[in-house]
């Protein structure tokens, strides 16, 4: 399989497994990724996802232009792709945190997939870029839509209009990643973030992500007034009482997700 998918202890791991292609995505791989995201959305036992690629050279280098990445040009732009590149770049239906474990190059669609994640931990040898204009294409699956919303205009346009790559250090400086670590400590860093997420009530985490996504284009007052399903579920849950009880009893809470 071109994608490894495992679930253990509430953690799903989605790993692109095409190291000979620098984990580039062809049609079959994208179809498998979309299937996996849909599976994760149906499994309420999953509380966090880690997205990465096999090896140390590449997280994902985007569409596999050598191995058949599908249509291009107007056909590609006109096709319905609601989840964005890899089914994750523009996904709006996944209410659990996704951590990008960026172990190498995140280019083109690979960077778009990273932009679709909530937390980004990068190896210090990682690079980031949207080189599509250098091959006569455009970052249509999340790059153009998202990058200028995430970082200052001139930094975003500097990347988009030149196709330049930036280092992990620059990505941290731009605010695109949460943490940059040595390659040998990448897994330890990801584990720390997973541990902190799992320490939180799962329904609270779901509600937070749903509220942030829904409120992004609203005023703070209007966003605060949103009455979303995940919010109502969290406020009516038994976990809200367990959290207070555990605090009072000076112990770790035992979350039930309901």
mmCIF file of C-alpha atoms in Angstrom:
data_model
loop_
_atom_site.group_PDB
_atom_site.id
_atom_site.type_symbol
_atom_site.label_atom_id
_atom_site.label_comp_id
_atom_site.label_asym_id
_atom_site.label_seq_id
_atom_site.Cartn_x
_atom_site.Cartn_y
_atom_site.Cartn_z
ATOM 1 C CA UNK A 1 0.000 0.000 0.000
ATOM 2 C CA UNK A 2 1.121 3.554 -0.698
ATOM 3 C CA UNK A 3 -0.264 4.750 2.652
ATOM 4 C CA UNK A 4 0.169 3.130 6.060
ATOM 5 C CA UNK A 5 -2.752 3.580 8.437
ATOM 6 C CA UNK A 6 -2.684 2.437 12.056
ATOM 7 C CA UNK A 7 -4.686 3.230 15.185
ATOM 8 C CA UNK A 8 -3.443 2.588 18.712
ATOM 9 C CA UNK A 9 -4.280 4.151 22.079
ATOM 10 C CA UNK A 10 -6.544 6.798 20.518
ATOM 11 C CA UNK A 11 -3.815 7.859 18.062
ATOM 12 C CA UNK A 12 -4.170 7.395 14.294
ATOM 13 C CA UNK A 13 -1.014 7.478 12.191
ATOM 14 C CA UNK A 14 -1.255 8.192 8.470
ATOM 15 C CA UNK A 15 2.078 7.640 6.725
ATOM 16 C CA UNK A 16 2.794 8.183 3.045
ATOM 17 C CA UNK A 17 4.881 5.201 1.956
ATOM 18 C CA UNK A 18 6.409 6.045 -1.431
ATOM 19 C CA UNK A 19 10.002 6.876 -0.527
ATOM 20 C CA UNK A 20 11.211 6.117 -4.053
ATOM 21 C CA UNK A 21 8.982 9.011 -5.205
ATOM 22 C CA UNK A 22 9.804 11.231 -2.200
ATOM 23 C CA UNK A 23 6.297 10.390 -0.960
ATOM 24 C CA UNK A 24 4.688 12.145 -3.914
ATOM 25 C CA UNK A 25 0.981 11.460 -4.350
ATOM 26 C CA UNK A 26 -0.476 9.723 -7.396
ATOM 27 C CA UNK A 27 -4.169 9.077 -8.086
ATOM 28 C CA UNK A 28 -4.291 5.795 -6.176
ATOM 29 C CA UNK A 29 -2.575 7.331 -3.163
ATOM 30 C CA UNK A 30 -4.954 10.276 -3.080
ATOM 31 C CA UNK A 31 -7.962 7.967 -3.274
ATOM 32 C CA UNK A 32 -6.578 5.965 -0.350
ATOM 33 C CA UNK A 33 -5.941 9.125 1.679
ATOM 34 C CA UNK A 34 -9.510 10.294 1.169
ATOM 35 C CA UNK A 35 -10.798 6.887 2.284
ATOM 36 C CA UNK A 36 -8.615 7.059 5.411
ATOM 37 C CA UNK A 37 -9.820 10.543 6.403
ATOM 38 C CA UNK A 38 -13.413 9.398 6.037
ATOM 39 C CA UNK A 39 -12.659 6.362 8.214
ATOM 40 C CA UNK A 40 -11.091 8.555 10.893
ATOM 41 C CA UNK A 41 -14.105 10.857 10.934
ATOM 42 C CA UNK A 42 -16.383 7.900 11.676
ATOM 43 C CA UNK A 43 -14.243 6.559 14.543
ATOM 44 C CA UNK A 44 -14.980 8.480 17.744
ATOM 45 C CA UNK A 45 -12.283 6.532 19.590
ATOM 46 C CA UNK A 46 -9.576 8.383 17.611
ATOM 47 C CA UNK A 47 -8.541 11.574 19.397
ATOM 48 C CA UNK A 48 -5.484 12.746 17.451
ATOM 49 C CA UNK A 49 -3.882 12.030 14.057
ATOM 50 C CA UNK A 50 -0.225 12.130 13.043
ATOM 51 C CA UNK A 51 0.449 12.685 9.334
ATOM 52 C CA UNK A 52 3.951 11.994 8.006
ATOM 53 C CA UNK A 53 6.006 10.311 5.312
ATOM 54 C CA UNK A 54 8.381 7.354 5.287
ATOM 55 C CA UNK A 55 12.097 8.064 5.492
ATOM 56 C CA UNK A 56 14.092 11.165 6.323
ATOM 57 C CA UNK A 57 14.152 12.909 2.937
ATOM 58 C CA UNK A 58 10.541 13.881 2.366
ATOM 59 C CA UNK A 59 7.267 14.484 4.148
ATOM 60 C CA UNK A 60 5.568 14.791 0.762
ATOM 61 C CA UNK A 61 6.708 16.445 -2.455
ATOM 62 C CA UNK A 62 3.218 16.941 -3.845
ATOM 63 C CA UNK A 63 1.706 15.489 -6.982
ATOM 64 C CA UNK A 64 3.631 12.681 -8.652
ATOM 65 C CA UNK A 65 4.224 14.186 -12.076
ATOM 66 C CA UNK A 66 6.286 11.168 -13.148
ATOM 67 C CA UNK A 67 3.917 8.509 -11.874
ATOM 68 C CA UNK A 68 0.579 9.903 -12.990
ATOM 69 C CA UNK A 69 -0.968 12.449 -10.653
ATOM 70 C CA UNK A 70 -4.085 12.752 -12.759
ATOM 71 C CA UNK A 71 -5.516 15.664 -14.692
ATOM 72 C CA UNK A 72 -3.953 19.108 -14.827
ATOM 73 C CA UNK A 73 -4.825 22.567 -16.051
ATOM 74 C CA UNK A 74 -8.501 23.479 -16.412
ATOM 75 C CA UNK A 75 -9.653 19.884 -15.918
ATOM 76 C CA UNK A 76 -7.918 19.746 -12.539
ATOM 77 C CA UNK A 77 -9.246 23.143 -11.450
ATOM 78 C CA UNK A 78 -12.827 22.330 -12.492
ATOM 79 C CA UNK A 79 -12.964 18.952 -10.715
ATOM 80 C CA UNK A 80 -14.702 18.762 -7.329
ATOM 81 C CA UNK A 81 -11.987 18.428 -4.658
ATOM 82 C CA UNK A 82 -13.647 19.608 -1.429
ATOM 83 C CA UNK A 83 -10.912 18.238 0.822
ATOM 84 C CA UNK A 84 -8.042 19.854 -1.024
ATOM 85 C CA UNK A 85 -4.787 18.060 -1.778
ATOM 86 C CA UNK A 86 -4.546 14.637 -0.187
ATOM 87 C CA UNK A 87 -8.067 15.058 1.148
ATOM 88 C CA UNK A 88 -6.748 17.148 4.065
ATOM 89 C CA UNK A 89 -5.499 20.545 2.851
ATOM 90 C CA UNK A 90 -8.984 22.103 2.839
ATOM 91 C CA UNK A 91 -10.917 19.514 4.837
ATOM 92 C CA UNK A 92 -13.707 21.042 6.930
ATOM 93 C CA UNK A 93 -15.294 17.933 8.459
ATOM 94 C CA UNK A 94 -12.487 16.552 10.637
ATOM 95 C CA UNK A 95 -12.950 17.709 14.228
ATOM 96 C CA UNK A 96 -9.892 16.136 15.853
ATOM 97 C CA UNK A 97 -6.341 17.545 15.906
ATOM 98 C CA UNK A 98 -3.981 16.592 13.098
ATOM 99 C CA UNK A 99 -0.245 16.848 13.745
ATOM 100 C CA UNK A 100 2.069 17.136 10.748
ATOM 101 C CA UNK A 101 5.319 15.308 11.492
ATOM 102 C CA UNK A 102 7.427 16.976 8.818
ATOM 103 C CA UNK A 103 10.441 14.722 8.414
ATOM 104 C CA UNK A 104 11.845 16.275 5.222
ATOM 105 C CA UNK A 105 10.719 18.225 2.156
ATOM 106 C CA UNK A 106 7.115 19.519 2.219
ATOM 107 C CA UNK A 107 6.672 20.870 -1.286
ATOM 108 C CA UNK A 108 3.702 21.657 -3.516
ATOM 109 C CA UNK A 109 0.803 19.509 -2.438
ATOM 110 C CA UNK A 110 2.914 18.310 0.471
ATOM 111 C CA UNK A 111 3.022 21.828 1.845
ATOM 112 C CA UNK A 112 -0.707 22.149 1.171
ATOM 113 C CA UNK A 113 -1.288 19.023 3.270
ATOM 114 C CA UNK A 114 0.832 20.551 6.031
ATOM 115 C CA UNK A 115 -1.271 23.732 5.857
ATOM 116 C CA UNK A 116 -4.341 21.567 6.441
ATOM 117 C CA UNK A 117 -2.937 20.314 9.755
ATOM 118 C CA UNK A 118 -3.417 21.948 13.144
ATOM 119 C CA UNK A 119 0.027 21.475 14.679
ATOM 120 C CA UNK A 120 3.301 21.213 12.748
ATOM 121 C CA UNK A 121 6.501 19.692 14.146
ATOM 122 C CA UNK A 122 9.421 19.837 11.723
ATOM 123 C CA UNK A 123 12.840 18.287 11.505
ATOM 124 C CA UNK A 124 15.518 20.941 11.126
ATOM 125 C CA UNK A 125 16.387 19.499 7.703
ATOM 126 C CA UNK A 126 12.833 20.068 6.397
ATOM 127 C CA UNK A 127 12.105 22.528 3.616
ATOM 128 C CA UNK A 128 8.826 24.108 2.574
ATOM 129 C CA UNK A 129 7.710 25.545 -0.727
ATOM 130 C CA UNK A 130 5.042 25.895 -3.396
ATOM 131 C CA UNK A 131 7.085 25.473 -6.613
ATOM 132 C CA UNK A 132 4.069 25.012 -8.904
ATOM 133 C CA UNK A 133 4.646 28.186 -11.013
ATOM 134 C CA UNK A 134 8.125 26.920 -11.877
ATOM 135 C CA UNK A 135 6.492 24.076 -13.822
ATOM 136 C CA UNK A 136 3.583 26.092 -15.205
ATOM 137 C CA UNK A 137 1.093 25.066 -12.526
ATOM 138 C CA UNK A 138 -0.640 26.715 -9.561
ATOM 139 C CA UNK A 139 -1.060 25.697 -5.917
ATOM 140 C CA UNK A 140 -4.820 25.312 -6.360
ATOM 141 C CA UNK A 141 -5.500 22.743 -3.634
ATOM 142 C CA UNK A 142 -4.875 24.912 -0.595
ATOM 143 C CA UNK A 143 -1.623 26.785 -1.124
ATOM 144 C CA UNK A 144 -2.947 29.959 -2.725
ATOM 145 C CA UNK A 145 -6.101 29.881 -0.609
ATOM 146 C CA UNK A 146 -4.391 29.342 2.742
ATOM 147 C CA UNK A 147 -0.847 30.694 2.797
ATOM 148 C CA UNK A 148 -1.666 34.416 2.713
ATOM 149 C CA UNK A 149 -4.166 33.860 5.535
ATOM 150 C CA UNK A 150 -1.515 32.246 7.721
ATOM 151 C CA UNK A 151 1.473 34.543 7.381
ATOM 152 C CA UNK A 152 2.113 38.219 6.498
ATOM 153 C CA UNK A 153 1.221 39.157 2.926
ATOM 154 C CA UNK A 154 4.744 39.903 1.721
ATOM 155 C CA UNK A 155 6.129 36.634 3.089
ATOM 156 C CA UNK A 156 3.321 34.637 1.480
ATOM 157 C CA UNK A 157 3.651 36.412 -1.851
ATOM 158 C CA UNK A 158 7.408 36.006 -1.739
ATOM 159 C CA UNK A 159 6.903 32.246 -1.663
ATOM 160 C CA UNK A 160 3.945 32.045 -4.040
ATOM 161 C CA UNK A 161 5.349 34.296 -6.768
ATOM 162 C CA UNK A 162 8.836 32.794 -6.845
ATOM 163 C CA UNK A 163 8.352 29.126 -6.001
ATOM 164 C CA UNK A 164 11.216 29.502 -3.511
ATOM 165 C CA UNK A 165 11.793 26.971 -0.754
ATOM 166 C CA UNK A 166 12.269 28.069 2.820
ATOM 167 C CA UNK A 167 14.085 26.277 5.620
ATOM 168 C CA UNK A 168 12.491 24.888 8.761
ATOM 169 C CA UNK A 169 14.036 27.777 10.696
ATOM 170 C CA UNK A 170 12.376 30.291 8.372
ATOM 171 C CA UNK A 171 9.079 28.399 8.576
ATOM 172 C CA UNK A 172 9.245 28.737 12.354
ATOM 173 C CA UNK A 173 10.051 32.440 12.046
ATOM 174 C CA UNK A 174 7.126 32.914 9.633
ATOM 175 C CA UNK A 175 4.770 31.151 12.051
ATOM 176 C CA UNK A 176 4.110 28.118 9.832
ATOM 177 C CA UNK A 177 5.376 25.518 12.308
ATOM 178 C CA UNK A 178 5.111 25.053 16.077
ATOM 179 C CA UNK A 179 8.497 23.496 16.756
ATOM 180 C CA UNK A 180 11.717 22.609 14.944
ATOM 181 C CA UNK A 181 13.879 19.806 16.303
ATOM 182 C CA UNK A 182 16.809 17.623 15.295
ATOM 183 C CA UNK A 183 15.792 14.610 13.169
ATOM 184 C CA UNK A 184 16.687 12.163 15.929
ATOM 185 C CA UNK A 185 14.316 13.884 18.379
ATOM 186 C CA UNK A 186 11.383 14.361 15.992
ATOM 187 C CA UNK A 187 9.405 11.420 17.354
ATOM 188 C CA UNK A 188 9.984 12.516 20.953
ATOM 189 C CA UNK A 189 8.658 15.977 20.144
ATOM 190 C CA UNK A 190 5.569 14.574 18.413
ATOM 191 C CA UNK A 191 4.939 12.290 21.392
ATOM 192 C CA UNK A 192 4.985 15.282 23.756
ATOM 193 C CA UNK A 193 2.313 17.025 21.706
ATOM 194 C CA UNK A 194 0.218 13.852 21.536
ATOM 195 C CA UNK A 195 0.468 13.451 25.313
ATOM 196 C CA UNK A 196 -0.702 17.005 25.908
ATOM 197 C CA UNK A 197 -3.669 16.588 23.541
ATOM 198 C CA UNK A 198 -4.708 13.295 25.142
ATOM 199 C CA UNK A 199 -4.567 14.983 28.568
ATOM 200 C CA UNK A 200 -7.481 17.179 27.447
ATOM 201 C CA UNK A 201 -11.132 16.152 27.343
ATOM 202 C CA UNK A 202 -11.749 14.784 23.834
ATOM 203 C CA UNK A 203 -15.120 16.495 23.478
ATOM 204 C CA UNK A 204 -13.599 19.826 24.490
ATOM 205 C CA UNK A 205 -10.893 19.402 21.861
ATOM 206 C CA UNK A 206 -13.479 18.566 19.187
ATOM 207 C CA UNK A 207 -15.543 21.600 20.137
ATOM 208 C CA UNK A 208 -12.520 23.908 20.055
ATOM 209 C CA UNK A 209 -11.507 22.822 16.560
ATOM 210 C CA UNK A 210 -15.063 23.057 15.249
ATOM 211 C CA UNK A 211 -15.541 26.521 16.780
ATOM 212 C CA UNK A 212 -12.230 27.884 15.485
ATOM 213 C CA UNK A 213 -12.990 26.677 11.963
ATOM 214 C CA UNK A 214 -16.560 27.987 11.955
ATOM 215 C CA UNK A 215 -15.632 31.322 13.492
ATOM 216 C CA UNK A 216 -12.647 32.244 11.348
ATOM 217 C CA UNK A 217 -14.573 34.623 9.104
ATOM 218 C CA UNK A 218 -16.774 36.067 11.860
ATOM 219 C CA UNK A 219 -16.263 38.864 14.328
ATOM 220 C CA UNK A 220 -15.150 37.688 17.789
ATOM 221 C CA UNK A 221 -18.619 38.466 19.175
ATOM 222 C CA UNK A 222 -20.405 36.487 16.463
ATOM 223 C CA UNK A 223 -17.949 33.609 16.786
ATOM 224 C CA UNK A 224 -18.558 33.457 20.529
ATOM 225 C CA UNK A 225 -22.286 33.135 19.887
ATOM 226 C CA UNK A 226 -21.998 30.092 17.645
ATOM 227 C CA UNK A 227 -24.090 27.168 18.851
ATOM 228 C CA UNK A 228 -22.336 24.241 17.231
ATOM 229 C CA UNK A 229 -23.084 20.533 17.760
ATOM 230 C CA UNK A 230 -19.650 19.753 19.193
ATOM 231 C CA UNK A 231 -19.936 22.651 21.651
ATOM 232 C CA UNK A 232 -23.351 21.521 22.918
ATOM 233 C CA UNK A 233 -22.109 17.938 23.221
ATOM 234 C CA UNK A 234 -19.085 19.007 25.273
ATOM 235 C CA UNK A 235 -21.111 21.219 27.615
ATOM 236 C CA UNK A 236 -23.628 18.436 28.252
ATOM 237 C CA UNK A 237 -21.042 15.691 28.720
ATOM 238 C CA UNK A 238 -20.192 13.732 31.841
ATOM 239 C CA UNK A 239 -16.542 14.562 31.112
ATOM 240 C CA UNK A 240 -17.116 18.176 32.148
ATOM 241 C CA UNK A 241 -17.978 16.931 35.655
ATOM 242 C CA UNK A 242 -15.117 14.434 35.672
ATOM 243 C CA UNK A 243 -12.623 17.188 34.909
ATOM 244 C CA UNK A 244 -13.679 19.266 37.902
ATOM 245 C CA UNK A 245 -13.839 16.207 40.153
ATOM 246 C CA UNK A 246 -10.352 15.108 39.125
ATOM 247 C CA UNK A 247 -8.985 18.607 39.776
ATOM 248 C CA UNK A 248 -10.504 18.650 43.246
ATOM 249 C CA UNK A 249 -9.194 15.161 44.016
ATOM 250 C CA UNK A 250 -5.740 16.019 42.634
ATOM 251 C CA UNK A 251 -5.658 13.156 40.118
ATOM 252 C CA UNK A 252 -5.583 12.742 36.360
ATOM 253 C CA UNK A 253 -9.064 12.745 34.810
ATOM 254 C CA UNK A 254 -10.456 9.608 33.220
ATOM 255 C CA UNK A 255 -12.049 10.823 30.032
ATOM 256 C CA UNK A 256 -14.912 8.800 28.575
ATOM 257 C CA UNK A 257 -15.688 10.954 25.560
ATOM 258 C CA UNK A 258 -19.303 11.351 26.534
#
